[in-house]
Coordinates of C-alpha atoms in Angstrom, one line a residue:
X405 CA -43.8 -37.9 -21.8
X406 CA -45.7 -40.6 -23.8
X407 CA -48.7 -42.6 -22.5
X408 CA -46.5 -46.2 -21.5
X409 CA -43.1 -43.9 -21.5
X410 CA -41.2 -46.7 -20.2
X411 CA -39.0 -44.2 -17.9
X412 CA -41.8 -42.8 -16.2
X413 CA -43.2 -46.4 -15.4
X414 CA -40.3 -47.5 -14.1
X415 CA -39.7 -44.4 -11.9
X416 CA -43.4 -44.6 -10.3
X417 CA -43.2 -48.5 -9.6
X418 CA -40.1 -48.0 -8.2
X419 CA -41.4 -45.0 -6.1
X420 CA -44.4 -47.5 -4.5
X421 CA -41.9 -50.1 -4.5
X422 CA -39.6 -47.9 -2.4
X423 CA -42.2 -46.6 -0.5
X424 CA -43.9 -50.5 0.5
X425 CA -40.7 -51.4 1.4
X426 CA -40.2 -48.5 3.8
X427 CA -43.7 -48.6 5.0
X428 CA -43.0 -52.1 6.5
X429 CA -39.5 -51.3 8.0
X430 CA -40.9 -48.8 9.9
X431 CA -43.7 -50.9 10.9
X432 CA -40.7 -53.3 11.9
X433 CA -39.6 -50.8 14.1
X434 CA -42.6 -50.6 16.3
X435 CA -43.7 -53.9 16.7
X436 CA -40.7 -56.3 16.2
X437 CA -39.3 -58.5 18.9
X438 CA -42.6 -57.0 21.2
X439 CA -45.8 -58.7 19.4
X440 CA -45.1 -61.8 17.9
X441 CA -48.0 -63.4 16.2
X442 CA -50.2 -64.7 19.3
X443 CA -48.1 -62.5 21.8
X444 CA -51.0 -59.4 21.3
X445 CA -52.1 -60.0 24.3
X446 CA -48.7 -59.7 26.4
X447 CA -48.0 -56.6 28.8
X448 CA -45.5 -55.2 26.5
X449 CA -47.9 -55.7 23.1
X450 CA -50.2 -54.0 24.9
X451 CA -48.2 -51.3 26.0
X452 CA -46.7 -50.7 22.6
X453 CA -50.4 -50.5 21.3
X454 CA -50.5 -47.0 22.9
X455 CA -51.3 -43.6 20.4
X456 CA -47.9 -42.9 22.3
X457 CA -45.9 -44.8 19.8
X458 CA -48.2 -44.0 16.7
X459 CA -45.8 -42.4 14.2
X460 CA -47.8 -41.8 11.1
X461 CA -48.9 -38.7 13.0
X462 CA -46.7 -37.8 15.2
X463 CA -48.9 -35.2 18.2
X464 CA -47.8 -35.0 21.7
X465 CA -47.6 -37.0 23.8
X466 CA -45.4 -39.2 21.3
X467 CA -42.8 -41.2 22.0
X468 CA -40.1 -42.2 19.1
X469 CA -40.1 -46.0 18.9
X470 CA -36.3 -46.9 16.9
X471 CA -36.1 -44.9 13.2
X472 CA -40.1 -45.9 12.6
X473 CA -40.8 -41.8 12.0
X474 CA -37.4 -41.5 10.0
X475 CA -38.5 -44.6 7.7
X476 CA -42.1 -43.6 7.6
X477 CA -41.4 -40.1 6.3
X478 CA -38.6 -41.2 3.7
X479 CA -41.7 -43.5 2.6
X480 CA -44.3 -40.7 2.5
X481 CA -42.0 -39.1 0.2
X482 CA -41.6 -41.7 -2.5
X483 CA -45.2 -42.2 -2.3
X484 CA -45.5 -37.9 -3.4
X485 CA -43.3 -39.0 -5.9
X486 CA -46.3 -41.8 -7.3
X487 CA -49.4 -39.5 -6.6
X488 CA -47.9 -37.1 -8.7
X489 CA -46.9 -39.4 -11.7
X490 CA -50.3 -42.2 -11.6
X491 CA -52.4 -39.5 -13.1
X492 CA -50.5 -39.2 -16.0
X493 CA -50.1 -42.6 -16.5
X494 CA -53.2 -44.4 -15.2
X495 CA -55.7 -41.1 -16.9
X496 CA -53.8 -40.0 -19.5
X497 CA -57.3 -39.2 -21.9
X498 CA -58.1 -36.9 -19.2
X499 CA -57.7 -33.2 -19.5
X500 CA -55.3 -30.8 -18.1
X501 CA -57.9 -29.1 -15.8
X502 CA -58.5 -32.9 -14.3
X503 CA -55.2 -34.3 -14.6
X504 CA -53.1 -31.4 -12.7
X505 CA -54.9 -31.0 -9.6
X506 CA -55.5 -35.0 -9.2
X507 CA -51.6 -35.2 -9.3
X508 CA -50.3 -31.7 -7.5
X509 CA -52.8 -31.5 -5.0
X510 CA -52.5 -35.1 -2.9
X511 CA -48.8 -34.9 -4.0
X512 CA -48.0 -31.6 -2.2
X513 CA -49.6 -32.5 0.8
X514 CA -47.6 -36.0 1.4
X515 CA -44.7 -34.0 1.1
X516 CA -45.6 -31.9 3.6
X517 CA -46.9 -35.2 5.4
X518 CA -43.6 -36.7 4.7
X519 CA -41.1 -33.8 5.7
X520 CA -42.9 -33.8 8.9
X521 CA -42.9 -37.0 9.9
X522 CA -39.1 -37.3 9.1
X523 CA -38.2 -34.1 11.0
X524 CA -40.0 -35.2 13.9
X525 CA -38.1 -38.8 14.0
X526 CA -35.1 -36.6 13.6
X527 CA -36.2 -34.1 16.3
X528 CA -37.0 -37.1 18.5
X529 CA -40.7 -35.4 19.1
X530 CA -43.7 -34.0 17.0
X531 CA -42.7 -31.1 14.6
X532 CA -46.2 -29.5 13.7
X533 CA -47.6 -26.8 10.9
X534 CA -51.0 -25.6 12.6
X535 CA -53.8 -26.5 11.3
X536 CA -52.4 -28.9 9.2
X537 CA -53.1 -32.1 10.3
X538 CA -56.6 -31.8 9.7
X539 CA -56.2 -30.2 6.3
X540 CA -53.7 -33.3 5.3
X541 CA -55.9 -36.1 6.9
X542 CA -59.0 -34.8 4.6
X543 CA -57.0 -34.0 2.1
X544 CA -54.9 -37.7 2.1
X545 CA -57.6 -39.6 4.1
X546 CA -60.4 -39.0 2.0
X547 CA -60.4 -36.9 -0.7
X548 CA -57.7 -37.9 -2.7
X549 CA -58.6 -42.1 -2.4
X550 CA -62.4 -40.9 -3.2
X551 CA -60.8 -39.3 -5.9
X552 CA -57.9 -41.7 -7.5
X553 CA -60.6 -44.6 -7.6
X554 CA -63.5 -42.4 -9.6
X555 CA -61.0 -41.4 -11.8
X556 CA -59.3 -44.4 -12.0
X557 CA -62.9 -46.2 -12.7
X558 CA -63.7 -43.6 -15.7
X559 CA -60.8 -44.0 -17.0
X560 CA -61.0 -48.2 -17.3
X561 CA -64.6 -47.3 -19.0
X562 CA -62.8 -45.9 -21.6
X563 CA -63.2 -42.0 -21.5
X564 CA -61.0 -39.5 -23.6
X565 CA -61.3 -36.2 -23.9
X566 CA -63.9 -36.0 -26.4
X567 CA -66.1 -38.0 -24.3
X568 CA -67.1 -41.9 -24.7
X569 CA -66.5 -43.6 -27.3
X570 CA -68.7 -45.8 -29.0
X571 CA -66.4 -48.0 -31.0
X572 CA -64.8 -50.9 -28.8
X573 CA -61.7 -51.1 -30.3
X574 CA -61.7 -47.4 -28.5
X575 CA -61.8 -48.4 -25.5
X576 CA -58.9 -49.9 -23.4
X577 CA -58.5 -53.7 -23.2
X578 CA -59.7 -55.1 -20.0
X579 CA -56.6 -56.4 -18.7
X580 CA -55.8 -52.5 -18.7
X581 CA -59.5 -51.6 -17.3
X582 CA -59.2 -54.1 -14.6
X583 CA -55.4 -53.2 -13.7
X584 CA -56.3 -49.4 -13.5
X585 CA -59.0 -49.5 -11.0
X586 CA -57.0 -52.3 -8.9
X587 CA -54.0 -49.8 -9.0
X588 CA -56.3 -47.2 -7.5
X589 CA -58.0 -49.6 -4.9
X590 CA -54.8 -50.6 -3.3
X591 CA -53.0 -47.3 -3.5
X592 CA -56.6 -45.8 -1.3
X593 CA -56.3 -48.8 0.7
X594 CA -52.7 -47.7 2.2
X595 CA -53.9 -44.5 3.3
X596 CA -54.4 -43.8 7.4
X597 CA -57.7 -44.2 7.8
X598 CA -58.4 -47.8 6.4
X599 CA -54.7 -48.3 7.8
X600 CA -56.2 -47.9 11.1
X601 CA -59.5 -48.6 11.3
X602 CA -59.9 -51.6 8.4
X603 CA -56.8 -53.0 6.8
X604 CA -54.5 -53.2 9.9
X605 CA -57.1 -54.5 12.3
X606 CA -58.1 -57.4 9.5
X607 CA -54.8 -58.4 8.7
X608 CA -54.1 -58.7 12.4
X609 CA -57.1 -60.7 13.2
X610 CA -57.2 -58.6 16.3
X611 CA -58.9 -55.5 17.7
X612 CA -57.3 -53.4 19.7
X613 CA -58.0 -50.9 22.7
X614 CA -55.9 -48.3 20.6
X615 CA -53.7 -49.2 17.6
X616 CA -53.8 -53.0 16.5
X617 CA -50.3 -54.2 16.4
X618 CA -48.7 -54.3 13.1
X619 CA -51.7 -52.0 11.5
X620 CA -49.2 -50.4 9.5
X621 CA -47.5 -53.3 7.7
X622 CA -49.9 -54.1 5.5
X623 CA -49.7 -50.7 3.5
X624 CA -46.3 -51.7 3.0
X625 CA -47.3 -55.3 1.1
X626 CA -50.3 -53.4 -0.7
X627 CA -47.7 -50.2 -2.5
X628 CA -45.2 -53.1 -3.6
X629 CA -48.3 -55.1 -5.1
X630 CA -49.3 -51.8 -6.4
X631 CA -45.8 -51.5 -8.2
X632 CA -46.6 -54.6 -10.1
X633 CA -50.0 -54.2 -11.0
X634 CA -49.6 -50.8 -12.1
X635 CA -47.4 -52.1 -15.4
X636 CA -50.4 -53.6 -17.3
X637 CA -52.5 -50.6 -16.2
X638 CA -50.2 -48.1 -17.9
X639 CA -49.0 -50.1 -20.9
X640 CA -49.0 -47.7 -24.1
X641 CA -52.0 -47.8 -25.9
X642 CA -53.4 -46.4 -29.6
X643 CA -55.7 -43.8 -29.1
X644 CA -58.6 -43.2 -31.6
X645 CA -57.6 -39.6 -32.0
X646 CA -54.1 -39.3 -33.8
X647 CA -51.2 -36.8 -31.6
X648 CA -53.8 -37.5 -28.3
X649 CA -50.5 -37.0 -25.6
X650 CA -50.3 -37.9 -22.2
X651 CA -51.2 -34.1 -21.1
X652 CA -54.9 -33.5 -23.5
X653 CA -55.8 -30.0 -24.2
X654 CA -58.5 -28.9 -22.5

């Protein structure tokens, strides 16, 4: 696989794609038909506020609210699929020793995530690994967006693997620069922490007593915008060294 490999670009938009859309179904499930826009206040918006109904991670007490664990799992999933692929297609100056643990770490640990969350929609109550949790929500919550945005921002400065280059026809246009990092941004902005805490509460214009109501429906919006802007960000480009592939020796 190529730098621009038209297949593999497809395949990853279509994995955020996949993965917005399911984000905001499952989001649908939750809050749909209970907290209309200027409703937040109501008994029941309230009560479906709760941790209870929280199903990006699932931990008694939890209560199953429709198929929002099912969906939200299925959509973990195809976002594995895109952690493991953007690397490769975002980076691809980088070296091996960079490029394989930015895309197998954070992927392995949504699918763990994901498989988790879906069995314990299935299950009807939390399905747990110990010790887990916390290992995925440093892992997923902050080390991996920390990560996909430095590397993303090196990479849109115009690194390859023999370091910088000082020629500027070396370096990649700034439509790609700009697209790169932007991928990154809103691809760390999905994640659970600025889910919770930042994103949801914004987009909500409301602050809640636990989880402010449709939090997790803006994720959804940001992985399908991330499909689109991820096309001029991973657009073939000539490399100054001739035979440079996707996977640089170290």
């Amino acid at each position: 696989m190529k730098p621009g490999h038209l297949g593999a670009r497809a395949l990853t938009s279509a994995a955020l794609a996949g993965s917005g859309v399911l984000a905001y179904l499952a989001a649908w499930q939750r809050w749909s038909g209970v907290c209309p826009r200027g409703g937040f206040d109501e008994p029941a918006c309230l009560k479906r506020q709760d941790h209870l109904y929280d199903y990006q991670w699932p931990a008694s007490p939890w209560d199953s609210i429709g198929h929002a664990a099912e969906l939200y799992g299925l959509s973990v999933l195809l976002l594995a699929v895109a952690a493991f692929a953007l690397p490769f297609l975002l980076m691809p100056a980088f070296r091996r020793l960079i490029l394989w643990p930015l895309a197998v770490i954070p992927a392995a640990v949504l699918v763990g995530i994901g498989v988790l969350v879906l069995a314990s929609g299935i299950a009807g109550r939390p399905v747990t690994v110990p010790h887990f949790d916390l290992t995925a929500l440093i892992v997923v919550g902050v080390l991996w967006p920390a990560a996909l945005i430095i590397a993303a921002t090196t990479a849109a400065g115009g690194y390859i693997s023999t370091g910088w280059p000082e020629a500027s026809e070396d370096r990649p246009s700034t439509a790609r620069s700009v697209s790169t990092v932007v991928t990154a941004l809103l691809i760390a902005a999905t994640t659970v922490l600025p889910t919770y805490f930042i994103v949801g509460p914004i987009a909500a214009g409301y602050v809640s007593h636990d989880t402010a109501p449709w939090s997790e429906a803006p994720a959804g919006a940001l992985l399908v915008l991330a499909a689109i802007v991820m096309w001029p960000a991973t657009t073939r480009i000539t490399m100054a060294l001739a035979g440079e592939t996707l996977l640089a020796r170290p």
